[in-house]
């Protein structure tokens, strides 16, 4: 297939666009969040243990692990009420960022503090100026929407001014690539591997007569976004292990894009491969995030093979409206994690440090990776499909207290939100 030729200026612009897009939109939200009281959704009767792992019975301040429940909720801090000032410095503004900011503000109120938010118009220089301005204003804790290109400078400024900070949708690293603060993330290799496993398993169980010799695994990739690329590479590696007899292709969207990373791009990419592989009977189409999956579904529907296809992805906010409409079609499931959950753990982790309850290197010692000084708390992806999405969203409403989705948690199933594996 003939690749698209783009000049260097356009290529750099595309890479920057992908980087900025991932930094704020890996998990987009839609709709208006409902007013929350922090209580369980009406009609549900969850056990008390469902909120989070309970705080350790040891004396306060002696166990800072995530397994003990430390810094996962306001309950970790019996002495609270100091009016600390937090700020969320975002790269740019969209519904995702607004949702995260809402979470920070909500959790700040629980401990008698405040959290302000400011956006930077996708301008790295403006983001740095915003950080510097809020340092001058005397803010106590900073959530900063860094990208790999800005993390080093942000780290330098914060270190020079004794600022306590954490990254949002990224890892807080200095110019030497060293982790300088605790953070919350999803393990991209783990979720990529899991997605491939679940998709192949779904196909084997549900596609009539599934045979890997007649199958193709198409994996969409964004090579310019480090985190997304890691997921896609993990999918490819796992697919080669579990369905070695299938056709497997890692298709780079950057190579085939004219600058837009949207459903039309994925529609065209999938359509071309459907036409070029008439011998393939069963299709497994995987994506590192949900923005591309709608176009994949449209392509297989128009080609008339949705009954023999599995579309699946990491994240899934664009999947939710289709589930609500009963129009998910070949989009069988997603691996879901929620930005409000991330915001909750990010906030209380930073609050623990700002309030003096714990030093950065001491927080969540059960999640410190070999060779790193600070923890990277790992969120766990939940398999979400038409049969359980309302219950999962209801559980997230309950755990976060934001009641964003307006769903009821009725099953009593306590979904794992942190990956302790």
PDB file of N, CA and C in Angstrom, residues 366-399:
ATOM      1  N   UNK A 366       4.530   0.580  47.764  1.00  0.00           N
ATOM      2  CA  UNK A 366       4.220  -0.668  47.059  1.00  0.00           C
ATOM      3  C   UNK A 366       4.079  -0.463  45.559  1.00  0.00           C
ATOM      4  N   UNK A 367       4.221   0.781  45.075  1.00  0.00           N
ATOM      5  CA  UNK A 367       4.143   1.049  43.644  1.00  0.00           C
ATOM      6  C   UNK A 367       5.396   1.748  43.107  1.00  0.00           C
ATOM      7  N   UNK A 368       6.480   1.685  43.838  1.00  0.00           N
ATOM      8  CA  UNK A 368       7.740   2.242  43.347  1.00  0.00           C
ATOM      9  C   UNK A 368       8.401   1.221  42.423  1.00  0.00           C
ATOM     10  N   UNK A 369       8.636   1.606  41.181  1.00  0.00           N
ATOM     11  CA  UNK A 369       9.258   0.706  40.212  1.00  0.00           C
ATOM     12  C   UNK A 369      10.771   0.635  40.444  1.00  0.00           C
ATOM     13  N   UNK A 370      11.386  -0.480  40.097  1.00  0.00           N
ATOM     14  CA  UNK A 370      12.845  -0.591  40.213  1.00  0.00           C
ATOM     15  C   UNK A 370      13.536   0.547  39.461  1.00  0.00           C
ATOM     16  N   UNK A 371      14.460   1.209  40.142  1.00  0.00           N
ATOM     17  CA  UNK A 371      15.210   2.283  39.512  1.00  0.00           C
ATOM     18  C   UNK A 371      14.567   3.646  39.596  1.00  0.00           C
ATOM     19  N   UNK A 372      13.336   3.726  40.129  1.00  0.00           N
ATOM     20  CA  UNK A 372      12.664   5.018  40.268  1.00  0.00           C
ATOM     21  C   UNK A 372      12.585   5.406  41.738  1.00  0.00           C
ATOM     22  N   UNK A 373      12.622   6.700  42.000  1.00  0.00           N
ATOM     23  CA  UNK A 373      12.625   7.188  43.377  1.00  0.00           C
ATOM     24  C   UNK A 373      11.223   7.349  43.943  1.00  0.00           C
ATOM     25  N   UNK A 374      10.234   7.539  43.083  1.00  0.00           N
ATOM     26  CA  UNK A 374       8.871   7.788  43.534  1.00  0.00           C
ATOM     27  C   UNK A 374       7.895   6.828  42.861  1.00  0.00           C
ATOM     28  N   UNK A 375       6.729   6.691  43.464  1.00  0.00           N
ATOM     29  CA  UNK A 375       5.755   5.693  43.018  1.00  0.00           C
ATOM     30  C   UNK A 375       4.993   6.128  41.781  1.00  0.00           C
ATOM     31  N   UNK A 376       4.627   5.140  40.987  1.00  0.00           N
ATOM     32  CA  UNK A 376       3.681   5.333  39.895  1.00  0.00           C
ATOM     33  C   UNK A 376       2.476   4.450  40.164  1.00  0.00           C
ATOM     34  N   UNK A 377       1.470   4.994  40.833  1.00  0.00           N
ATOM     35  CA  UNK A 377       0.275   4.222  41.168  1.00  0.00           C
ATOM     36  C   UNK A 377      -0.420   3.792  39.875  1.00  0.00           C
ATOM     37  N   UNK A 378      -0.707   2.502  39.759  1.00  0.00           N
ATOM     38  CA  UNK A 378      -1.243   1.954  38.517  1.00  0.00           C
ATOM     39  C   UNK A 378      -2.755   1.778  38.600  1.00  0.00           C
ATOM     40  N   UNK A 379      -3.474   2.419  37.689  1.00  0.00           N
ATOM     41  CA  UNK A 379      -4.903   2.164  37.581  1.00  0.00           C
ATOM     42  C   UNK A 379      -5.136   0.829  36.883  1.00  0.00           C
ATOM     43  N   UNK A 380      -6.227   0.188  37.219  1.00  0.00           N
ATOM     44  CA  UNK A 380      -6.560  -1.086  36.599  1.00  0.00           C
ATOM     45  C   UNK A 380      -7.685  -0.879  35.601  1.00  0.00           C
ATOM     46  N   UNK A 381      -7.521  -1.428  34.408  1.00  0.00           N
ATOM     47  CA  UNK A 381      -8.550  -1.333  33.383  1.00  0.00           C
ATOM     48  C   UNK A 381      -9.636  -2.375  33.639  1.00  0.00           C
ATOM     49  N   UNK A 382     -10.883  -1.959  33.453  1.00  0.00           N
ATOM     50  CA  UNK A 382     -12.032  -2.833  33.638  1.00  0.00           C
ATOM     51  C   UNK A 382     -12.610  -3.175  32.263  1.00  0.00           C
ATOM     52  N   UNK A 383     -12.939  -4.434  32.032  1.00  0.00           N
ATOM     53  CA  UNK A 383     -13.560  -4.817  30.771  1.00  0.00           C
ATOM     54  C   UNK A 383     -15.010  -4.343  30.788  1.00  0.00           C
ATOM     55  N   UNK A 384     -15.332  -3.403  29.908  1.00  0.00           N
ATOM     56  CA  UNK A 384     -16.678  -2.823  29.880  1.00  0.00           C
ATOM     57  C   UNK A 384     -17.354  -3.170  28.565  1.00  0.00           C
ATOM     58  N   UNK A 385     -18.575  -3.717  28.640  1.00  0.00           N
ATOM     59  CA  UNK A 385     -19.309  -4.119  27.445  1.00  0.00           C
ATOM     60  C   UNK A 385     -20.794  -3.819  27.644  1.00  0.00           C
ATOM     61  N   UNK A 386     -21.653  -4.153  26.688  1.00  0.00           N
ATOM     62  CA  UNK A 386     -23.070  -3.811  26.829  1.00  0.00           C
ATOM     63  C   UNK A 386     -23.733  -4.401  28.076  1.00  0.00           C
ATOM     64  N   UNK A 387     -23.196  -5.499  28.595  1.00  0.00           N
ATOM     65  CA  UNK A 387     -23.846  -6.168  29.718  1.00  0.00           C
ATOM     66  C   UNK A 387     -23.551  -5.528  31.070  1.00  0.00           C
ATOM     67  N   UNK A 388     -22.454  -4.763  31.173  1.00  0.00           N
ATOM     68  CA  UNK A 388     -22.068  -4.283  32.504  1.00  0.00           C
ATOM     69  C   UNK A 388     -21.744  -2.800  32.585  1.00  0.00           C
ATOM     70  N   UNK A 389     -21.849  -2.074  31.462  1.00  0.00           N
ATOM     71  CA  UNK A 389     -21.355  -0.700  31.475  1.00  0.00           C
ATOM     72  C   UNK A 389     -22.093   0.186  32.469  1.00  0.00           C
ATOM     73  N   UNK A 390     -23.409   0.008  32.613  1.00  0.00           N
ATOM     74  CA  UNK A 390     -24.152   0.855  33.542  1.00  0.00           C
ATOM     75  C   UNK A 390     -23.727   0.603  34.987  1.00  0.00           C
ATOM     76  N   UNK A 391     -23.469  -0.647  35.313  1.00  0.00           N
ATOM     77  CA  UNK A 391     -23.037  -0.975  36.668  1.00  0.00           C
ATOM     78  C   UNK A 391     -21.642  -0.420  36.948  1.00  0.00           C
ATOM     79  N   UNK A 392     -20.748  -0.536  35.968  1.00  0.00           N
ATOM     80  CA  UNK A 392     -19.398  -0.001  36.136  1.00  0.00           C
ATOM     81  C   UNK A 392     -19.443   1.512  36.330  1.00  0.00           C
ATOM     82  N   UNK A 393     -20.213   2.199  35.498  1.00  0.00           N
ATOM     83  CA  UNK A 393     -20.295   3.654  35.618  1.00  0.00           C
ATOM     84  C   UNK A 393     -20.953   4.062  36.931  1.00  0.00           C
ATOM     85  N   UNK A 394     -21.933   3.279  37.380  1.00  0.00           N
ATOM     86  CA  UNK A 394     -22.535   3.548  38.676  1.00  0.00           C
ATOM     87  C   UNK A 394     -21.538   3.371  39.810  1.00  0.00           C
ATOM     88  N   UNK A 395     -20.692   2.368  39.695  1.00  0.00           N
ATOM     89  CA  UNK A 395     -19.666   2.145  40.706  1.00  0.00           C
ATOM     90  C   UNK A 395     -18.663   3.303  40.720  1.00  0.00           C
ATOM     91  N   UNK A 396     -18.285   3.772  39.541  1.00  0.00           N
ATOM     92  CA  UNK A 396     -17.364   4.908  39.472  1.00  0.00           C
ATOM     93  C   UNK A 396     -18.002   6.150  40.079  1.00  0.00           C
ATOM     94  N   UNK A 397     -19.275   6.391  39.798  1.00  0.00           N
ATOM     95  CA  UNK A 397     -19.986   7.503  40.442  1.00  0.00           C
ATOM     96  C   UNK A 397     -19.904   7.392  41.959  1.00  0.00           C
ATOM     97  N   UNK A 398     -20.115   6.171  42.449  1.00  0.00           N
ATOM     98  CA  UNK A 398     -20.111   5.959  43.891  1.00  0.00           C
ATOM     99  C   UNK A 398     -18.729   6.207  44.493  1.00  0.00           C
ATOM    100  N   UNK A 399     -17.699   5.640  43.875  1.00  0.00           N
ATOM    101  CA  UNK A 399     -16.351   5.740  44.411  1.00  0.00           C
ATOM    102  C   UNK A 399     -15.824   7.168  44.345  1.00  0.00           C
TER     103      UNK A 399
END
